[in-house]
Coordinates of C-alpha atoms in Angstrom, one line a residue:
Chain A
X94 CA -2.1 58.9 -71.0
X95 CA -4.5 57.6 -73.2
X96 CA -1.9 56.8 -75.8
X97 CA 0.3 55.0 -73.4
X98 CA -2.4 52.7 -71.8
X99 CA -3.6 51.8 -75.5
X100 CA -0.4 50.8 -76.2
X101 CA 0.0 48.4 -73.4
X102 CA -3.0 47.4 -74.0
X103 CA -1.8 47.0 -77.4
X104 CA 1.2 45.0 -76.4
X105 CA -0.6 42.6 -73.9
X106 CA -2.6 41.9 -76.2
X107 CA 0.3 41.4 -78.4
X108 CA 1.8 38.8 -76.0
X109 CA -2.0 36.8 -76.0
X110 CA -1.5 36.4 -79.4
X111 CA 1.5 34.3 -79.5
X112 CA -0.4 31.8 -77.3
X113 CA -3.1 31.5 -79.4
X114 CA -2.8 28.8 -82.1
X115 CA -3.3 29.9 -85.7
X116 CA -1.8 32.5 -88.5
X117 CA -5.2 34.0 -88.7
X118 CA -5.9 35.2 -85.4
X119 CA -3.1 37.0 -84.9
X120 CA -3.2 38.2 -88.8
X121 CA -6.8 39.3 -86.9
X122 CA -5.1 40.8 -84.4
X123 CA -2.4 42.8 -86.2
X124 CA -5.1 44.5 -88.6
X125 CA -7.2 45.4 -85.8
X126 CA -4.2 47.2 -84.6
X127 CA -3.3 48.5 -88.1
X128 CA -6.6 50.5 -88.7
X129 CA -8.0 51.4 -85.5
X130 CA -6.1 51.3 -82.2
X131 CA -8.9 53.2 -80.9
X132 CA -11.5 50.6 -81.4
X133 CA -9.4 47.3 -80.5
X134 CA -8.6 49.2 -76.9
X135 CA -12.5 49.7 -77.0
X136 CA -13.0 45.9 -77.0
X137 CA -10.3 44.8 -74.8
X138 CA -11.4 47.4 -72.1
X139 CA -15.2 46.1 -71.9
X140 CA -14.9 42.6 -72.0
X141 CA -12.2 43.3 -68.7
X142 CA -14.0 46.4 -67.0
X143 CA -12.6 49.7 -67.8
X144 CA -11.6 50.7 -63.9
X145 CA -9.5 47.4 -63.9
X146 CA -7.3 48.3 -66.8
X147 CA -4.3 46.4 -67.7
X148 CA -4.6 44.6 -64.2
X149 CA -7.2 42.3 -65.1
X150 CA -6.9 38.6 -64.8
X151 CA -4.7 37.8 -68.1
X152 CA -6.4 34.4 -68.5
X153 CA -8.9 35.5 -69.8
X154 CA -8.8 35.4 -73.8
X155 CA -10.5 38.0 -75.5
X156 CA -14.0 36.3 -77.0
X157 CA -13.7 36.0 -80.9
X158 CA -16.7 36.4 -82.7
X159 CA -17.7 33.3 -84.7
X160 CA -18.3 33.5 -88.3
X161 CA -21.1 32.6 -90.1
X162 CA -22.6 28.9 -89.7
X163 CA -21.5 26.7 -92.6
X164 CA -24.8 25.8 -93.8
X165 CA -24.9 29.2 -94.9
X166 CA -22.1 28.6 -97.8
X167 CA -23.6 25.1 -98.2
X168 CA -25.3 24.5 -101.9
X169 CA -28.3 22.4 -102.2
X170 CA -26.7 20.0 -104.6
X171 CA -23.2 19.1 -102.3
X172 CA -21.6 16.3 -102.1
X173 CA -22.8 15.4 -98.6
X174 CA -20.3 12.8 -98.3
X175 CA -17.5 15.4 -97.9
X176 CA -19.5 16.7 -95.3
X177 CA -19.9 13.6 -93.0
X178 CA -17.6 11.2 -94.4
X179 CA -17.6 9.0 -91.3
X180 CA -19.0 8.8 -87.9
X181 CA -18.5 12.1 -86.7
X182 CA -21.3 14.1 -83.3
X183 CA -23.9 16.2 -84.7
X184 CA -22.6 19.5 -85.5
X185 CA -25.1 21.9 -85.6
X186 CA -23.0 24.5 -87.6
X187 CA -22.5 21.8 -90.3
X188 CA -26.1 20.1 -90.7
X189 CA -28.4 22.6 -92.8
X190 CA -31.4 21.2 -91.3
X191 CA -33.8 22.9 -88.9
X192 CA -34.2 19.8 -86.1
X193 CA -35.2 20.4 -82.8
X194 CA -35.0 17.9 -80.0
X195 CA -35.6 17.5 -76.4
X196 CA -38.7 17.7 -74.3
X197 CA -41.1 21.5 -74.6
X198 CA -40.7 22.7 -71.6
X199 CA -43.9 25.0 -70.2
X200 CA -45.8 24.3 -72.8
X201 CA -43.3 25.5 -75.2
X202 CA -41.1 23.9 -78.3
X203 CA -38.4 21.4 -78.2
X204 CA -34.9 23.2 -78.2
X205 CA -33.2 24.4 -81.0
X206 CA -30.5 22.9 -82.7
X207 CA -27.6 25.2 -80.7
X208 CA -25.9 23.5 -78.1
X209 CA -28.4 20.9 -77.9
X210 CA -26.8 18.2 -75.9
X211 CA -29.9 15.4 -76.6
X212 CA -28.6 16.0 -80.4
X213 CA -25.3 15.2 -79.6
X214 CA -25.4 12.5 -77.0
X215 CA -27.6 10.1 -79.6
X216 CA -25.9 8.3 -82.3
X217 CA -26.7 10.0 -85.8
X218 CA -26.7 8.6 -89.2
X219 CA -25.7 11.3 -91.5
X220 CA -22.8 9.8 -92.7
X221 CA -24.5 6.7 -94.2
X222 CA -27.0 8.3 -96.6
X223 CA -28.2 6.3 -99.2
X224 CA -26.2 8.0 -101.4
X225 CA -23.1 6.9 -99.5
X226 CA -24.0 3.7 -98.8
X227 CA -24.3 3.1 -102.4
X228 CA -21.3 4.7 -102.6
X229 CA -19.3 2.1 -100.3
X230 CA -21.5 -0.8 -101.9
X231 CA -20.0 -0.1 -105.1
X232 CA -16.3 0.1 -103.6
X233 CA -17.3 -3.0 -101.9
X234 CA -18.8 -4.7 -104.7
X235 CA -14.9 -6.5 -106.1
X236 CA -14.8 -8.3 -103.1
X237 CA -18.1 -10.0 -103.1
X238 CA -18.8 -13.2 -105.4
X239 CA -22.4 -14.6 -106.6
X240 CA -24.0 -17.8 -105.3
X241 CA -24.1 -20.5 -107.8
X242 CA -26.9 -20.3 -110.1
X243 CA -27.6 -24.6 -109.5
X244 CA -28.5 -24.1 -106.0
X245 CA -31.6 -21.7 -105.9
X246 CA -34.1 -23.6 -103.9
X247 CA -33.9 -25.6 -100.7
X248 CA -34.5 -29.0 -101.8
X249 CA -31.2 -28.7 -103.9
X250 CA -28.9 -27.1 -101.1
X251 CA -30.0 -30.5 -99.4
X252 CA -29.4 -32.9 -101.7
X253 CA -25.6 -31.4 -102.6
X254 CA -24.7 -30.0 -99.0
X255 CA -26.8 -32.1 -96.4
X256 CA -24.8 -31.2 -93.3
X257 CA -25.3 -27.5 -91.9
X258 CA -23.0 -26.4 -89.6
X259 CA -24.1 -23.1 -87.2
X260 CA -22.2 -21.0 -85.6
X261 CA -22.4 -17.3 -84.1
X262 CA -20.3 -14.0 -83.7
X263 CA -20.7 -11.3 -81.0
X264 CA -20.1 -7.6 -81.7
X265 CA -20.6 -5.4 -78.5
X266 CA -18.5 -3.1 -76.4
X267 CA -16.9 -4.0 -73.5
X268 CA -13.1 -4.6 -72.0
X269 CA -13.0 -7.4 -74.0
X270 CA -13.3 -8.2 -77.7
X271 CA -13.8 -12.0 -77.0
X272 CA -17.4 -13.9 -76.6
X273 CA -16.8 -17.8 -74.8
X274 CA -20.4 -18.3 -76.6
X275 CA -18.5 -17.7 -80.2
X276 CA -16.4 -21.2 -79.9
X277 CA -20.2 -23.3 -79.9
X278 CA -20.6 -25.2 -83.6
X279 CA -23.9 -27.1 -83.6
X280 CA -23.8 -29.5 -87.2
X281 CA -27.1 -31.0 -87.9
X282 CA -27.9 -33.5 -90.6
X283 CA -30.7 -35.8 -91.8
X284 CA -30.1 -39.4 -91.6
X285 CA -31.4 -40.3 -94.8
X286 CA -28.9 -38.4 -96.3
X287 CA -26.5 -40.9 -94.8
X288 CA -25.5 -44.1 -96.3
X289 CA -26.7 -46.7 -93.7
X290 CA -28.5 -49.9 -93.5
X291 CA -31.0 -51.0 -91.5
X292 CA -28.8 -52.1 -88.6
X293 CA -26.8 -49.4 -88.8
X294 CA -29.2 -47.1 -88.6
X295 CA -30.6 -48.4 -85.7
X296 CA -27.5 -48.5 -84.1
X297 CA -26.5 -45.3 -84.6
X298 CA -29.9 -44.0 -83.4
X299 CA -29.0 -46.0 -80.6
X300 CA -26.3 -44.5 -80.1
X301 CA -27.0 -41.2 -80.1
X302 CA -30.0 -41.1 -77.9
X303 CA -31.2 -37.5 -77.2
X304 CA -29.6 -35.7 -80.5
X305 CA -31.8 -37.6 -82.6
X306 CA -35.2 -36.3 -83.1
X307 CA -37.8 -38.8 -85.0
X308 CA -40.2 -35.8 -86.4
X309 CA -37.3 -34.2 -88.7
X310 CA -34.8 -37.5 -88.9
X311 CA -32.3 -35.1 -88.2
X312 CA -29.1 -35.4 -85.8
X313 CA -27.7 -32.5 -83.8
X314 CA -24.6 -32.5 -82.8
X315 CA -23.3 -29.8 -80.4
X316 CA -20.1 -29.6 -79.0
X317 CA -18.3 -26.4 -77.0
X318 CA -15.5 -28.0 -75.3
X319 CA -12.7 -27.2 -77.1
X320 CA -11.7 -23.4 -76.9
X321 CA -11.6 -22.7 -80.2
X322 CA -14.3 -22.7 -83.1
X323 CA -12.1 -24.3 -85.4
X324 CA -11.3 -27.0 -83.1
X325 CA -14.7 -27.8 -82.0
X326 CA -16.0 -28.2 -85.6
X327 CA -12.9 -30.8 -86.2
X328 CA -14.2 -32.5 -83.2
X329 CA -18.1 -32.2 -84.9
X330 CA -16.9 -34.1 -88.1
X331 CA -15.3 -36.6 -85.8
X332 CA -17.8 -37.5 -83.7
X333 CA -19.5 -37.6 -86.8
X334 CA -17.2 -39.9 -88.9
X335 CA -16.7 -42.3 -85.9
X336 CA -20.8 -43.0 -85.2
X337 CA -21.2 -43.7 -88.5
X338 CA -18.5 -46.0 -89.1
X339 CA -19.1 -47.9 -85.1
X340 CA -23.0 -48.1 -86.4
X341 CA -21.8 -50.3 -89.5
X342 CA -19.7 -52.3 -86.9
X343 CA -21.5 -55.9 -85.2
X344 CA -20.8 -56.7 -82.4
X345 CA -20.8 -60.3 -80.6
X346 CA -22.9 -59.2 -77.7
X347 CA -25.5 -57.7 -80.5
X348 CA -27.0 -60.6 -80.7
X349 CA -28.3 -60.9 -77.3
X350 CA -30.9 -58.1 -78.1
X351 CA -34.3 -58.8 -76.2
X352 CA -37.5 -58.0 -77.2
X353 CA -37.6 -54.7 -74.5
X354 CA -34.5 -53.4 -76.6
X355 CA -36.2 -53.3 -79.6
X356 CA -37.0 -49.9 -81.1
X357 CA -40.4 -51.3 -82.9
X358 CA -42.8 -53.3 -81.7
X359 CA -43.5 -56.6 -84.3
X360 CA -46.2 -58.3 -83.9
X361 CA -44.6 -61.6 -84.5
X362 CA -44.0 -64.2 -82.0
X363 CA -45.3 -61.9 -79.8
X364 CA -47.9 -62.1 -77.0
X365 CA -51.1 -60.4 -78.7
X366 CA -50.5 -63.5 -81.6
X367 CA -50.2 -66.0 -79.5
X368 CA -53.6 -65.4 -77.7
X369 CA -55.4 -64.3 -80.7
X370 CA -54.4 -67.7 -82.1
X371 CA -55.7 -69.4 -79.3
X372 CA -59.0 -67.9 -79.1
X373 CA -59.1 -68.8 -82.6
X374 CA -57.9 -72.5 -82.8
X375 CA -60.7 -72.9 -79.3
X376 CA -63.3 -70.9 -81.2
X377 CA -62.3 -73.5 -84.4
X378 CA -61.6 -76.6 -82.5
X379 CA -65.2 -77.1 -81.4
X380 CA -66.1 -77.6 -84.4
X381 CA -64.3 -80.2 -85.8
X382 CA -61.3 -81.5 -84.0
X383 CA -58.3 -84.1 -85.2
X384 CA -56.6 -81.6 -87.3
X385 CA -53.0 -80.9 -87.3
X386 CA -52.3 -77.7 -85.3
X387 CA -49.8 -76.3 -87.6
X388 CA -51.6 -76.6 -90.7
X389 CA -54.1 -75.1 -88.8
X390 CA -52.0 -72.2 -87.6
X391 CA -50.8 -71.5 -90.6
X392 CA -54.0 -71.2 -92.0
X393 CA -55.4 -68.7 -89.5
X394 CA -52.1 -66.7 -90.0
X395 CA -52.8 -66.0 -93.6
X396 CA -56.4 -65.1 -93.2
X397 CA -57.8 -61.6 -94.1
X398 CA -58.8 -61.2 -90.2
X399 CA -55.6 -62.0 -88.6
X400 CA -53.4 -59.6 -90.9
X401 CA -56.1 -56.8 -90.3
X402 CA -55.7 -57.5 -86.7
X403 CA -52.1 -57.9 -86.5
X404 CA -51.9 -54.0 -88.9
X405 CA -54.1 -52.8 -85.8
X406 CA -52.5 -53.9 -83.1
X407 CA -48.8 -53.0 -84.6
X408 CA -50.3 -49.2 -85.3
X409 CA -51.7 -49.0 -82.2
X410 CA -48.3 -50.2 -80.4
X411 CA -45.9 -48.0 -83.1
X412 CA -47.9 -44.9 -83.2
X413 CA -49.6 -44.6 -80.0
X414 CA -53.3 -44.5 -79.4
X415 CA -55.4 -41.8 -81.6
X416 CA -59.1 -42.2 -82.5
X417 CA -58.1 -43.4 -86.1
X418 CA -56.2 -46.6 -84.9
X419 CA -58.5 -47.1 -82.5
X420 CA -61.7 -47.4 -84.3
X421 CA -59.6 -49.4 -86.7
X422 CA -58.6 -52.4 -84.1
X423 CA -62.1 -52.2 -83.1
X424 CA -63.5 -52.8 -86.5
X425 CA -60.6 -56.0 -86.8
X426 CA -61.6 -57.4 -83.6
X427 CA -65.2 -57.1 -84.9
X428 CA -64.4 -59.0 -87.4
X429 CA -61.5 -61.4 -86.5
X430 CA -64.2 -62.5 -84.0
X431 CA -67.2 -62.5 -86.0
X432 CA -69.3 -60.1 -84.0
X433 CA -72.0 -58.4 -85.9
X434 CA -71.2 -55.0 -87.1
X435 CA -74.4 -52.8 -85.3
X436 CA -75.7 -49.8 -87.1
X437 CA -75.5 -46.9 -85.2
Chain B
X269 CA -12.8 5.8 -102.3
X270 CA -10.9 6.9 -99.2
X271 CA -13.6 4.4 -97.3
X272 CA -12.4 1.8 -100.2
X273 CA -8.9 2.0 -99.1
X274 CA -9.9 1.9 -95.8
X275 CA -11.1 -1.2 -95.9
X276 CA -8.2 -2.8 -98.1
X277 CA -5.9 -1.6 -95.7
X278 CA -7.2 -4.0 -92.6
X279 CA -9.6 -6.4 -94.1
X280 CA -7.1 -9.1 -93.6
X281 CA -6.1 -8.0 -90.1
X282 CA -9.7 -7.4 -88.9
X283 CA -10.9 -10.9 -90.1
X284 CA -9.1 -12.2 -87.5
X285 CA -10.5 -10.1 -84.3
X286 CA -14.1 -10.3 -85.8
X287 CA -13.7 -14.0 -86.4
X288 CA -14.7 -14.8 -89.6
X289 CA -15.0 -17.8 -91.3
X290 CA -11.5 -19.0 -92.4
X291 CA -12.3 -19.9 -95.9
X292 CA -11.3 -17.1 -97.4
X293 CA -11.7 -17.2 -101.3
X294 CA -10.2 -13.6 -102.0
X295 CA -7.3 -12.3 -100.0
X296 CA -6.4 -8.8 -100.5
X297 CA -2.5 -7.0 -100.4
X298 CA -2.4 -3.8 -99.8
X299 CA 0.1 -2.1 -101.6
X300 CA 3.2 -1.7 -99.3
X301 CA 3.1 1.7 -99.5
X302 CA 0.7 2.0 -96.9
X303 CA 2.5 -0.6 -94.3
X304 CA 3.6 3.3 -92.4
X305 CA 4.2 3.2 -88.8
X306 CA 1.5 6.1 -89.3
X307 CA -1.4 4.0 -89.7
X308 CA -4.0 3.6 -87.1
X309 CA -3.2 1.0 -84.8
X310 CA -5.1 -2.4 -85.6
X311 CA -8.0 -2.6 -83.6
X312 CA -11.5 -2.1 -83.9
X313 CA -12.4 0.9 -81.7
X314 CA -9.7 2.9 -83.1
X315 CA -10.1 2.0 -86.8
X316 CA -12.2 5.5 -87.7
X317 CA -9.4 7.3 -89.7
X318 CA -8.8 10.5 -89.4
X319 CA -6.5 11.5 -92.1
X320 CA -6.5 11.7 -96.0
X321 CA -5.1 8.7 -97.5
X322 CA -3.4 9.0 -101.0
X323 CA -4.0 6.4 -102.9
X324 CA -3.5 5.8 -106.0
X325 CA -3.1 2.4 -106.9
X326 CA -6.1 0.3 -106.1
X327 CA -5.5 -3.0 -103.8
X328 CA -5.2 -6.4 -105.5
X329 CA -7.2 -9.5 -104.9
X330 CA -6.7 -12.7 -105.0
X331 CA -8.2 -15.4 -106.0
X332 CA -7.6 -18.5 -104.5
X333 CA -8.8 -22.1 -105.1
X334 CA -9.7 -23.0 -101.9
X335 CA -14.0 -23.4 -101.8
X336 CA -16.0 -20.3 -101.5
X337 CA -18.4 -21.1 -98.2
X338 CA -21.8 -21.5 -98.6
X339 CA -24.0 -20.1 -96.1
X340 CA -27.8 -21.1 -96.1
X341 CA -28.9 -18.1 -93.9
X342 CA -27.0 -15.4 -92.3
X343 CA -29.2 -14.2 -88.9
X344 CA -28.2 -10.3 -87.8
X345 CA -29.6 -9.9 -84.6
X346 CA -29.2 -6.1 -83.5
X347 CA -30.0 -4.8 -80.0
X348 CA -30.3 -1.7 -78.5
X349 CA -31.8 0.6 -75.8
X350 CA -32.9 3.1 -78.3
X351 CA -35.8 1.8 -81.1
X352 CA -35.2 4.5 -83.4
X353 CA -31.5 3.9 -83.4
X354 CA -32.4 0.3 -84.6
X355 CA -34.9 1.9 -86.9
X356 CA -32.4 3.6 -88.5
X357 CA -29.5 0.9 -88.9
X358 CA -32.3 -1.5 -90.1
X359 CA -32.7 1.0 -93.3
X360 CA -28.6 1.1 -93.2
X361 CA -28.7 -2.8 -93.3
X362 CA -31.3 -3.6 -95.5
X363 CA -30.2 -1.2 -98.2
X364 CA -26.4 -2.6 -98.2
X365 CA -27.7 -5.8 -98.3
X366 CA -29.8 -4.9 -101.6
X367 CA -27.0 -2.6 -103.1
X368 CA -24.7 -5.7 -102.9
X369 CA -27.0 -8.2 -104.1
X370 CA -27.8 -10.2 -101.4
X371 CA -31.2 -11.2 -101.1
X372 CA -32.9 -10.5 -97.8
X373 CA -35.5 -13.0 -96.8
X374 CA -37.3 -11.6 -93.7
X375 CA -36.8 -8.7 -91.7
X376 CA -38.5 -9.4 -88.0
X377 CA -38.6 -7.7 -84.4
X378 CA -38.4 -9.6 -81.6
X379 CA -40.3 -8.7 -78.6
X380 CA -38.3 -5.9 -76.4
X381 CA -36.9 -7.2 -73.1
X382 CA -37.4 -4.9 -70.0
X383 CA -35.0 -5.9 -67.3
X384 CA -36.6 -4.3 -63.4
X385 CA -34.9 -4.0 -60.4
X386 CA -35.6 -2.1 -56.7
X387 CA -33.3 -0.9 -55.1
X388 CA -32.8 0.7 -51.6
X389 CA -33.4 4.5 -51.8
X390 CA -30.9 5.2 -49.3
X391 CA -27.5 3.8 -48.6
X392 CA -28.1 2.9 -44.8
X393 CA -31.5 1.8 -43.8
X394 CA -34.5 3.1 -44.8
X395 CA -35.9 0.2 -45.8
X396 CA -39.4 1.3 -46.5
X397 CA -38.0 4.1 -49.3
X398 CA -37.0 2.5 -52.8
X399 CA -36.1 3.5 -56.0
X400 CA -37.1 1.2 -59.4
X401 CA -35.2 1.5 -62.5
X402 CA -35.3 -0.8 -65.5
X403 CA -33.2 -1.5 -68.9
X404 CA -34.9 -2.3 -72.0
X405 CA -33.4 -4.2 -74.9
X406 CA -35.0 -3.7 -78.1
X407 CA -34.1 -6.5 -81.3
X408 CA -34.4 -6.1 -84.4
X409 CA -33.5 -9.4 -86.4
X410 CA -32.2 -9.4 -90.3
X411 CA -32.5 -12.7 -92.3
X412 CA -29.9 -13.0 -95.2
X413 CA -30.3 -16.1 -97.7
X414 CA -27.4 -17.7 -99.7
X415 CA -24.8 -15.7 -99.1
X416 CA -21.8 -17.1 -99.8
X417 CA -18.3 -17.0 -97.7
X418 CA -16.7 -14.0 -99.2
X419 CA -19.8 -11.6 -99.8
X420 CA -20.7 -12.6 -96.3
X421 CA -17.6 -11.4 -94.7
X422 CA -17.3 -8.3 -96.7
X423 CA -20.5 -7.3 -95.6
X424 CA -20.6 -8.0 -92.2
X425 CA -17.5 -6.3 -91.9
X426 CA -19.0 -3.1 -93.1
X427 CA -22.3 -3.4 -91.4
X428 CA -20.1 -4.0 -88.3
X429 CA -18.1 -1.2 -88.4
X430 CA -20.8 1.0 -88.6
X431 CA -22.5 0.0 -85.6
X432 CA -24.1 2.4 -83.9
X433 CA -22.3 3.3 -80.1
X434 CA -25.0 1.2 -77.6
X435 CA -25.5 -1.3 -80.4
X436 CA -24.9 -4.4 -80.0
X437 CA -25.5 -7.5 -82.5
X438 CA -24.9 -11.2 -82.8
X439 CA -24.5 -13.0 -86.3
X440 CA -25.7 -16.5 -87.0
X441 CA -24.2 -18.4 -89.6
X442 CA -25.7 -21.5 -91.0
X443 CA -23.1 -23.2 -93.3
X444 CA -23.4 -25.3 -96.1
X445 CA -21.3 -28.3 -96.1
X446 CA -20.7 -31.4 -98.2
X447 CA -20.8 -35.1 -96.8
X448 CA -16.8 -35.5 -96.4
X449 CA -15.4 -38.7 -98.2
X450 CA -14.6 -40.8 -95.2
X451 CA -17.8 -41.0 -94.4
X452 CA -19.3 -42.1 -97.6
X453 CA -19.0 -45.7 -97.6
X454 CA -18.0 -47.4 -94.4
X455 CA -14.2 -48.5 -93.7
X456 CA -15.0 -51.8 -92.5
X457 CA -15.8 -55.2 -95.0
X458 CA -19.1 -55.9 -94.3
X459 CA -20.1 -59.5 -94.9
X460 CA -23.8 -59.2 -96.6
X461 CA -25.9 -60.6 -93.4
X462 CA -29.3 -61.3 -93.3
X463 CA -32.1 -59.4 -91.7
X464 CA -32.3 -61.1 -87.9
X465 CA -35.8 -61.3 -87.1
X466 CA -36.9 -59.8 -83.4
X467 CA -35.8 -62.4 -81.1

């Protein structure tokens, strides 16, 4: 009885073994079977219950016993990049170090290494080790080239390559590889760098309006409405070529330009001259009078007063009002009207 | 050298998908050999081979005459839920960038970003019962200096494929580029005319 209930024993668990995958297990299998019968029927029996017998559920796989971890075999001077050659989860069975993660419950420790799901479910780096990366580096290494030794500082890159052009990539994950915020080229470049005249200059400035800032001197272009990156830095060194060469152009109607359009204010034929020279030749004509007026004007306009006056009044009007230019039109009025200076 | 051939295997194809700069001065073949319907299929998710490759003849590389790009600065601007993640990957970054010779001018970290909402507790009234969560984004910002076209893309291609899962990152490129020769002189005869004074 005992013989024939170990041998169907023996033969179901025969017929598990064709189900399972691998040579060894049923190998396993066989030479339990060859030594001891008694012992393998021992096994099957209590993992099933012994009063069930062979009419236990036959889903149930016997449990295998695992071996030993692998960081028991491991040396201390492996390659470790054989190990983790590329992103792989943390295996606990293959990473010899004793980490423990997660949060000490009851005043305890944090949970071993076994089965810990925190150690899994966060991204780990043990496949880029320094040694590895260096590894890659130097695999990487024939594909890189050197900078060119002329162009070490700024001042150099902006002599030789004045215009930058900026552009970005995205990297995330999502449904889609594609970013509508990688097609934006902003170009920006200094206006001295440019060849341009006066006229031109102005007129491109003019032209431009908001892209132009007067701290830096530098133009930023921006443009995003063509799909692709390609095409929208064509269109960049288009708008680009096309400003400079319309700013060199003049226009018929350029010479209507009033005094409101201009971008500086001159002091010239202008109305702070024109009363300053009348205060002046009424201040003068009291004195001695049958003069001609425009020898007269002339004079005052080459006089030390009236060009310190005029440098005030333009640096004031140019620059805005600070308390430098301010105490300097004071001290020109002082004098341009001879008011003693008072000793504070 | 597995991870070598890797890499010369779907350089090419991968430069289009992560949109690098067109200039490229080196172009790599593959030997055909390796053109197997058994390769991975060509995207970037599913580019972490599996198998052994056997190779034995290394890729060739071409030189072209087309200009090397310039780039000024190249920004790497991680971010990521996790700190220590970015720790990590900062260390990854930093050391690539050193092992290939590219000199890193500033490494920086932005301040994190902690997006709140509140939400209803319950999904049918209960108005008075909420729940709160909140994101936060941490950055951590790598500054390369002159790096040219083809050092650039080889490492941001490896420093992109090793992106951490939950990583995300955004590269800025600031090129360097000549005046171009149309716009040098201008295209129109300009008769030599006198300064107009304000009028």
């Amino acid at each position: 009885m005992a013989a024939s209930t170990a041998s169907t024993a023996v033969s179901s668990l025969c017929r598990k073994s064709h189900n399972l995958k691998g040579f060894q297990i049923l190998n396993q299998v066989c030479t339990r079977m060859t030594y001891s019968t008694a012992l393998s029927v021992k096994t099957g029996h209590s993992k099933k219950g012994f009063e069930l017998g062979i009419r236990g559920p036959p889903s149930r796989r016997p449990k295998r016993e695992g071996g030993e971890p692998r960081t028991e075999k491991m040396a201390e001077d492996q390659d470790w990049s054989s190990v983790y050659p590329t992103a792989a989860p943390f295996k606990y069975s293959a990473v010899p170090l004793p980490v423990r993660m997660g949060y000490p419950v009851k005043r305890g420790v944090p949970p071993d290494k076994r089965g810990n799901l925190e150690l899994i479910k966060i991204p780990n780096f043990l496949h880029l080790t320094p040694a590895a990366i260096k590894k890659h580096c130097e695999a990487l290494k024939t594909f890189c080239t050197d900078w060119p030794q002329a162009l070490d500082s700024d001042d150099k890159c902006e002599e030789f390559f004045p215009i930058r052009v900026q552009s970005s990539d995205y990297v995330s994950a999502g449904t889609s590889l594609r970013n509508p915020k990688a097609r934006v080229v902003t170009l920006t470049v200094k206006l001295s760098s440019l060849n341009l005249d006066e006229h031109a200059r102005k007129k491109l400035i003019k032209l431009v309006g908001e892209r132009y800032s007067k701290e830096t001197d530098m133009l930023t272009l921006t443009t995003d409405r063509c799909p692709l990156r390609k095409q929208n830095y064509d269109y960049a060194m288009y708008l680009l070529t096309v400003l400079y060469h319309e700013s060199w152009k003049t226009e018929v109607w350029e010479n209507e330009k009033t005094r409101a359009d201009m971008e500086e204010y001159s002091w010239e034929e202008s109305r702070s001259q024109r009363n300053a020279l009348d205060t002046l030749m009424r201040m003068r004509g009291g004195e001695g009078g049958g003069v001609d007026t425009g020898v007269v004007r002339a004079d005052l306009l080459g006089s030390a007063e009236v060009q310190q006056y005029r440098d005030s009044v333009s640096r004031i009007k140019n620059e805005g009002e600070s308390e430098s230019s301010m105490l300097q039109y004071r001290d020109a009025v002082k004098k341009l009207l001879n008011l003693s200076p008072c000793d504070e | 050298m597995a991870v070598s051939a890797c890499f010369a295997r779907t350089l090419r194809a991968l430069s289009v998908t992560l949109r690098v700069s067109p200039q490229v001065a080196r172009q790599l073949n593959a030997g055909s050999s390796y053109r197997s319907g058994r390769l991975p299929c060509l995207t970037p998710s599913a580019c972490v081979h599996t198998g052994i490759i056997h190779c034995t003849n290394t890729p060739n590389i071409t030189v072209t005459d087309e200009p090397d790009a310039l780039y000024q600065t190249v920004d790497v601007l991680v971010k990521g839920h996790d700190r220590a993640v970015l720790d990590s990957y900062e260390f990854f970054a930093t050391l690539a960038a050193q092992e290939l010779g590219i000199p890193v001018r500033k490494v920086s970290e932005p301040k994190k970003k902690i997006e709140r909402m509140t939400l209803l507790k319950s999904v049918h009234i209960f108005k008075k019962h909420r729940v709160q969560y909140e994101m936060r984004t941490h950055y951590r910002c790598i500054q390369l200096a002159h790096v040219t076209g083809s050092t650039a893309q080889a490492y941001l291609e490896y420093v992109q494929r090793n992106l951490p899962e939950g990583v995300a990152m955004e590269v800025t490129k600031t090129e360097l580029v000549k005046i171009p020769e149309h716009i040098l002189k201008p295209m129109w005869d300009i008769p030599p005319l006198e300064e107009q004074p304000s009028q």
